[in-house]
């Protein structure tokens, strides 16, 4: 429905999507333009918790490998990690499990090519300084010595420099919707690259509503509890800009 009936219909986006075992029917998907990106392969990486974490399966991680600029290979991971429903501490082990799982896949890519262009995105339901990202996924929050085969949190950078936020909880804004890249993409000599300042949260006015309980604004939500509110989401979109080196 999104690509066929909404305002983006005219752009003719292509979809990569697989049904995952989420009990609410929430999946991740990857949209692309054929003249900008050519998929080579894709796979839904299953996330099945061990018995001590409940033993159930949750949303897959969607991995898409393809090329852009007709020659630059990109490895893209689309995520939606387990929610904080029930409490952050009570659910943290599940997100740490997924972070460790994803790091293992990333390391296998680095083992093959230390200069791989990797983008990790999605609602990870943790902040850039939480253990699942820092200890398990090993997404670095220091940028003074960037190495190609390390991961770097762009979200941490823009939250600290610009006070950017994608989500609010009790009036405090932070970023749950992570953008994490390999160091290769932060190398200006790489044929496709970006800077730390090329990560953004899209906070257009129509996506915001007054924060009546606190100050400022919050995302214009579709639902408030079970009441239909007519908005878009309780999260703001995150995006980054990539550039070709001429």
Tab-separated table of C-alpha atoms in Angstrom:
chain	number	residue	atom	x	y	z
A	1	UNK	CA	0.000	0.000	0.000
A	2	UNK	CA	2.734	2.495	0.920
A	3	UNK	CA	4.531	2.469	-2.436
A	4	UNK	CA	1.417	1.961	-4.589
A	5	UNK	CA	-1.106	4.387	-3.144
A	6	UNK	CA	0.703	7.057	-1.103
A	7	UNK	CA	2.432	10.266	-2.171
A	8	UNK	CA	5.603	8.344	-3.064
A	9	UNK	CA	3.816	6.242	-5.713
A	10	UNK	CA	5.210	8.382	-8.537
A	11	UNK	CA	8.786	7.435	-7.613
A	12	UNK	CA	8.204	3.719	-8.311
A	13	UNK	CA	10.035	2.368	-5.272
A	14	UNK	CA	10.905	-1.327	-5.224
A	15	UNK	CA	10.398	-3.385	-2.045
A	16	UNK	CA	12.446	-6.066	-0.319
A	17	UNK	CA	10.441	-7.670	2.481
A	18	UNK	CA	9.949	-11.040	4.133
A	19	UNK	CA	7.334	-12.021	6.682
A	20	UNK	CA	8.880	-12.436	10.118
A	21	UNK	CA	7.544	-14.256	13.203
A	22	UNK	CA	6.514	-11.115	15.103
A	23	UNK	CA	3.221	-11.831	16.847
A	24	UNK	CA	1.796	-8.387	15.980
A	25	UNK	CA	2.710	-8.646	12.307
A	26	UNK	CA	5.383	-5.936	12.540
A	27	UNK	CA	8.161	-6.515	9.993
A	28	UNK	CA	11.029	-4.532	8.539
A	29	UNK	CA	11.314	-3.692	4.849
A	30	UNK	CA	13.782	-2.073	2.464
A	31	UNK	CA	12.688	0.341	-0.276
A	32	UNK	CA	14.969	1.382	-3.126
A	33	UNK	CA	15.014	3.130	-6.482
A	34	UNK	CA	16.224	0.981	-9.373
A	35	UNK	CA	18.321	3.771	-10.871
A	36	UNK	CA	20.101	4.372	-7.540
A	37	UNK	CA	20.586	0.899	-6.078
A	38	UNK	CA	20.866	-2.642	-7.473
A	39	UNK	CA	20.336	-5.526	-5.026
A	40	UNK	CA	22.751	-8.451	-5.310
A	41	UNK	CA	21.352	-10.598	-2.528
A	42	UNK	CA	19.198	-10.332	0.566
A	43	UNK	CA	18.380	-12.535	3.524
A	44	UNK	CA	16.161	-12.342	6.592
A	45	UNK	CA	18.439	-13.140	9.543
A	46	UNK	CA	16.324	-15.003	12.121
A	47	UNK	CA	16.397	-13.894	15.758
A	48	UNK	CA	15.529	-16.818	18.043
A	49	UNK	CA	16.103	-16.284	21.744
A	50	UNK	CA	17.675	-19.013	23.896
A	51	UNK	CA	15.536	-20.664	26.538
A	52	UNK	CA	16.724	-18.353	29.323
A	53	UNK	CA	15.373	-15.389	27.335
A	54	UNK	CA	12.047	-17.002	26.557
A	55	UNK	CA	12.994	-19.218	23.634
A	56	UNK	CA	10.708	-17.415	21.182
A	57	UNK	CA	11.494	-15.861	17.801
A	58	UNK	CA	11.184	-12.131	17.215
A	59	UNK	CA	11.502	-9.836	14.202
A	60	UNK	CA	14.152	-10.815	11.663
A	61	UNK	CA	17.029	-8.523	10.723
A	62	UNK	CA	16.817	-7.790	7.001
A	63	UNK	CA	20.237	-7.867	5.316
A	64	UNK	CA	20.524	-6.411	1.809
A	65	UNK	CA	23.742	-6.439	-0.212
A	66	UNK	CA	23.795	-4.377	-3.383
A	67	UNK	CA	25.676	-1.767	-5.309
A	68	UNK	CA	25.195	1.898	-5.963
A	69	UNK	CA	27.016	4.207	-8.341
A	70	UNK	CA	27.277	1.045	-10.507
A	71	UNK	CA	30.342	-0.129	-8.570
A	72	UNK	CA	30.183	0.621	-4.830
A	73	UNK	CA	28.945	-2.298	-2.745
A	74	UNK	CA	26.788	-1.510	0.280
A	75	UNK	CA	25.853	-3.866	3.105
A	76	UNK	CA	22.624	-2.663	4.728
A	77	UNK	CA	20.955	-4.070	7.837
A	78	UNK	CA	17.370	-3.034	8.646
A	79	UNK	CA	16.395	-3.654	12.256
A	80	UNK	CA	13.558	-3.445	14.757
A	81	UNK	CA	14.879	-4.771	18.047
A	82	UNK	CA	12.748	-6.027	20.969
A	83	UNK	CA	10.729	-3.338	22.689
A	84	UNK	CA	11.139	-1.865	26.163
A	85	UNK	CA	7.632	-2.917	27.088
A	86	UNK	CA	7.903	-4.196	30.653
A	87	UNK	CA	10.879	-2.016	31.473
A	88	UNK	CA	14.282	-1.207	30.011
A	89	UNK	CA	16.288	-3.312	32.471
A	90	UNK	CA	13.860	-6.237	32.279
A	91	UNK	CA	14.125	-6.397	28.478
A	92	UNK	CA	17.755	-5.321	27.965
A	93	UNK	CA	19.139	-8.871	27.745
A	94	UNK	CA	17.058	-9.499	24.629
A	95	UNK	CA	18.465	-6.461	22.853
A	96	UNK	CA	21.959	-7.426	23.952
A	97	UNK	CA	21.397	-10.857	22.410
A	98	UNK	CA	20.374	-9.278	19.085
A	99	UNK	CA	23.318	-6.851	19.210
A	100	UNK	CA	25.756	-9.740	19.686
A	101	UNK	CA	24.092	-11.693	16.862
A	102	UNK	CA	24.356	-8.740	14.466
A	103	UNK	CA	27.970	-8.048	15.448
A	104	UNK	CA	28.839	-11.611	14.500
A	105	UNK	CA	27.422	-11.101	11.002
A	106	UNK	CA	29.220	-7.760	10.657
A	107	UNK	CA	32.532	-9.356	11.690
A	108	UNK	CA	32.125	-12.016	9.007
A	109	UNK	CA	31.792	-9.229	6.418
A	110	UNK	CA	34.861	-7.431	7.789
A	111	UNK	CA	36.815	-10.722	7.707
A	112	UNK	CA	36.171	-10.868	3.980
A	113	UNK	CA	36.896	-7.178	3.349
A	114	UNK	CA	38.048	-4.806	6.093
A	115	UNK	CA	36.974	-1.819	3.965
A	116	UNK	CA	33.347	-2.912	3.598
A	117	UNK	CA	30.669	-0.204	3.428
A	118	UNK	CA	28.154	-1.114	6.123
A	119	UNK	CA	25.003	0.737	7.215
A	120	UNK	CA	22.961	-0.409	10.218
A	121	UNK	CA	19.625	1.325	10.708
A	122	UNK	CA	16.336	0.961	12.495
A	123	UNK	CA	14.473	1.258	15.765
A	124	UNK	CA	16.835	-0.540	18.144
A	125	UNK	CA	14.754	0.425	21.205
A	126	UNK	CA	17.985	1.408	22.950
A	127	UNK	CA	19.974	4.623	23.070
A	128	UNK	CA	23.496	4.999	21.619
A	129	UNK	CA	25.109	4.605	25.059
A	130	UNK	CA	23.162	1.500	26.121
A	131	UNK	CA	24.958	-1.804	26.550
A	132	UNK	CA	23.408	-3.504	23.513
A	133	UNK	CA	25.049	-0.934	21.244
A	134	UNK	CA	28.285	-0.173	23.090
A	135	UNK	CA	29.221	-3.615	24.433
A	136	UNK	CA	27.479	-6.024	22.040
A	137	UNK	CA	27.276	-4.298	18.660
A	138	UNK	CA	30.421	-2.274	19.543
A	139	UNK	CA	29.198	0.930	17.899
A	140	UNK	CA	31.807	3.503	18.895
A	141	UNK	CA	30.982	6.973	20.204
A	142	UNK	CA	34.473	8.466	19.764
A	143	UNK	CA	35.617	9.617	16.365
A	144	UNK	CA	39.213	10.804	16.776
A	145	UNK	CA	40.808	7.705	15.223
A	146	UNK	CA	38.391	6.218	12.695
A	147	UNK	CA	39.221	2.701	11.495
A	148	UNK	CA	37.583	1.142	8.417
A	149	UNK	CA	36.514	-2.092	10.116
A	150	UNK	CA	34.938	-0.548	13.194
A	151	UNK	CA	31.343	0.643	13.599
A	152	UNK	CA	30.489	4.235	14.542
A	153	UNK	CA	27.270	5.655	15.954
A	154	UNK	CA	26.122	8.673	13.952
A	155	UNK	CA	23.124	9.029	16.250
A	156	UNK	CA	25.288	9.625	19.323
A	157	UNK	CA	27.143	12.351	17.439
A	158	UNK	CA	24.090	14.302	16.252
A	159	UNK	CA	22.316	13.969	19.604
A	160	UNK	CA	25.296	15.431	21.436
A	161	UNK	CA	26.184	18.098	18.876
A	162	UNK	CA	22.723	19.216	17.750
A	163	UNK	CA	20.464	17.839	20.505
A	164	UNK	CA	18.750	15.818	17.775
A	165	UNK	CA	16.084	13.373	18.954
A	166	UNK	CA	13.747	10.883	17.319
A	167	UNK	CA	11.672	9.933	20.350
A	168	UNK	CA	10.581	11.519	23.618
A	169	UNK	CA	10.020	9.898	26.981
A	170	UNK	CA	8.682	12.016	29.853
A	171	UNK	CA	9.749	15.166	28.036
A	172	UNK	CA	13.318	14.036	27.363
A	173	UNK	CA	14.342	13.594	23.733
A	174	UNK	CA	16.916	11.021	22.605
A	175	UNK	CA	17.510	8.703	19.665
A	176	UNK	CA	16.170	5.141	19.561
A	177	UNK	CA	16.271	5.082	15.749
A	178	UNK	CA	19.910	4.382	15.151
A	179	UNK	CA	22.199	5.129	12.234
A	180	UNK	CA	25.491	3.250	12.508
A	181	UNK	CA	28.130	2.968	9.775
A	182	UNK	CA	31.475	1.323	9.206
A	183	UNK	CA	34.532	3.537	9.369
A	184	UNK	CA	35.123	3.051	5.638
A	185	UNK	CA	32.110	5.260	4.877
A	186	UNK	CA	33.627	8.065	6.992
A	187	UNK	CA	36.840	8.047	4.937
A	188	UNK	CA	36.796	11.024	2.516
A	189	UNK	CA	39.024	9.050	0.128
A	190	UNK	CA	36.476	6.257	-0.155
A	191	UNK	CA	34.595	6.274	-3.477
A	192	UNK	CA	31.338	6.573	-1.539
A	193	UNK	CA	31.476	8.456	1.733
A	194	UNK	CA	29.872	10.793	4.245
A	195	UNK	CA	30.750	12.848	7.300
A	196	UNK	CA	29.371	12.664	10.825
A	197	UNK	CA	27.304	15.757	10.058
A	198	UNK	CA	25.528	13.983	7.192
A	199	UNK	CA	23.245	12.113	9.599
A	200	UNK	CA	19.880	13.734	10.348
A	201	UNK	CA	16.546	13.393	12.106
A	202	UNK	CA	13.667	14.617	9.929
A	203	UNK	CA	11.654	16.907	12.203
A	204	UNK	CA	9.314	18.629	9.743
A	205	UNK	CA	6.540	20.645	11.382
A	206	UNK	CA	3.756	18.323	10.184
A	207	UNK	CA	5.384	15.417	12.068
A	208	UNK	CA	5.274	17.267	15.399
A	209	UNK	CA	2.645	18.061	18.013
A	210	UNK	CA	2.782	20.207	21.113
A	211	UNK	CA	4.078	18.358	24.166
A	212	UNK	CA	1.206	19.240	26.489
A	213	UNK	CA	2.665	17.511	29.564
A	214	UNK	CA	6.148	18.960	29.261
A	215	UNK	CA	7.649	21.676	27.036
A	216	UNK	CA	8.287	22.009	23.315
A	217	UNK	CA	7.190	19.372	20.827
A	218	UNK	CA	6.828	15.638	20.536
A	219	UNK	CA	6.108	13.318	17.573
A	220	UNK	CA	2.550	13.533	16.209
A	221	UNK	CA	1.366	10.042	17.115
A	222	UNK	CA	-1.022	7.789	15.234
A	223	UNK	CA	-2.451	6.459	18.503
A	224	UNK	CA	-2.346	7.634	22.102
A	225	UNK	CA	-2.964	4.424	23.998
A	226	UNK	CA	-5.932	2.872	22.190
A	227	UNK	CA	-7.291	6.224	20.991
A	228	UNK	CA	-6.767	7.104	17.328
A	229	UNK	CA	-4.913	10.421	17.168
A	230	UNK	CA	-4.551	10.820	13.393
A	231	UNK	CA	-0.793	11.421	13.351
A	232	UNK	CA	2.119	9.513	11.876
A	233	UNK	CA	4.311	7.884	14.513
A	234	UNK	CA	5.728	8.232	18.003
A	235	UNK	CA	9.184	8.252	16.360
A	236	UNK	CA	10.699	10.695	13.868
A	237	UNK	CA	12.471	9.441	10.723
A	238	UNK	CA	16.257	9.183	10.689
A	239	UNK	CA	18.264	9.503	7.476
A	240	UNK	CA	21.787	10.016	6.185
A	241	UNK	CA	23.357	11.447	3.044
A	242	UNK	CA	25.947	9.537	1.024
A	243	UNK	CA	28.220	11.171	-1.533
A	244	UNK	CA	30.170	9.859	-4.484
A	245	UNK	CA	33.798	10.888	-4.737
A	246	UNK	CA	34.373	12.335	-8.192
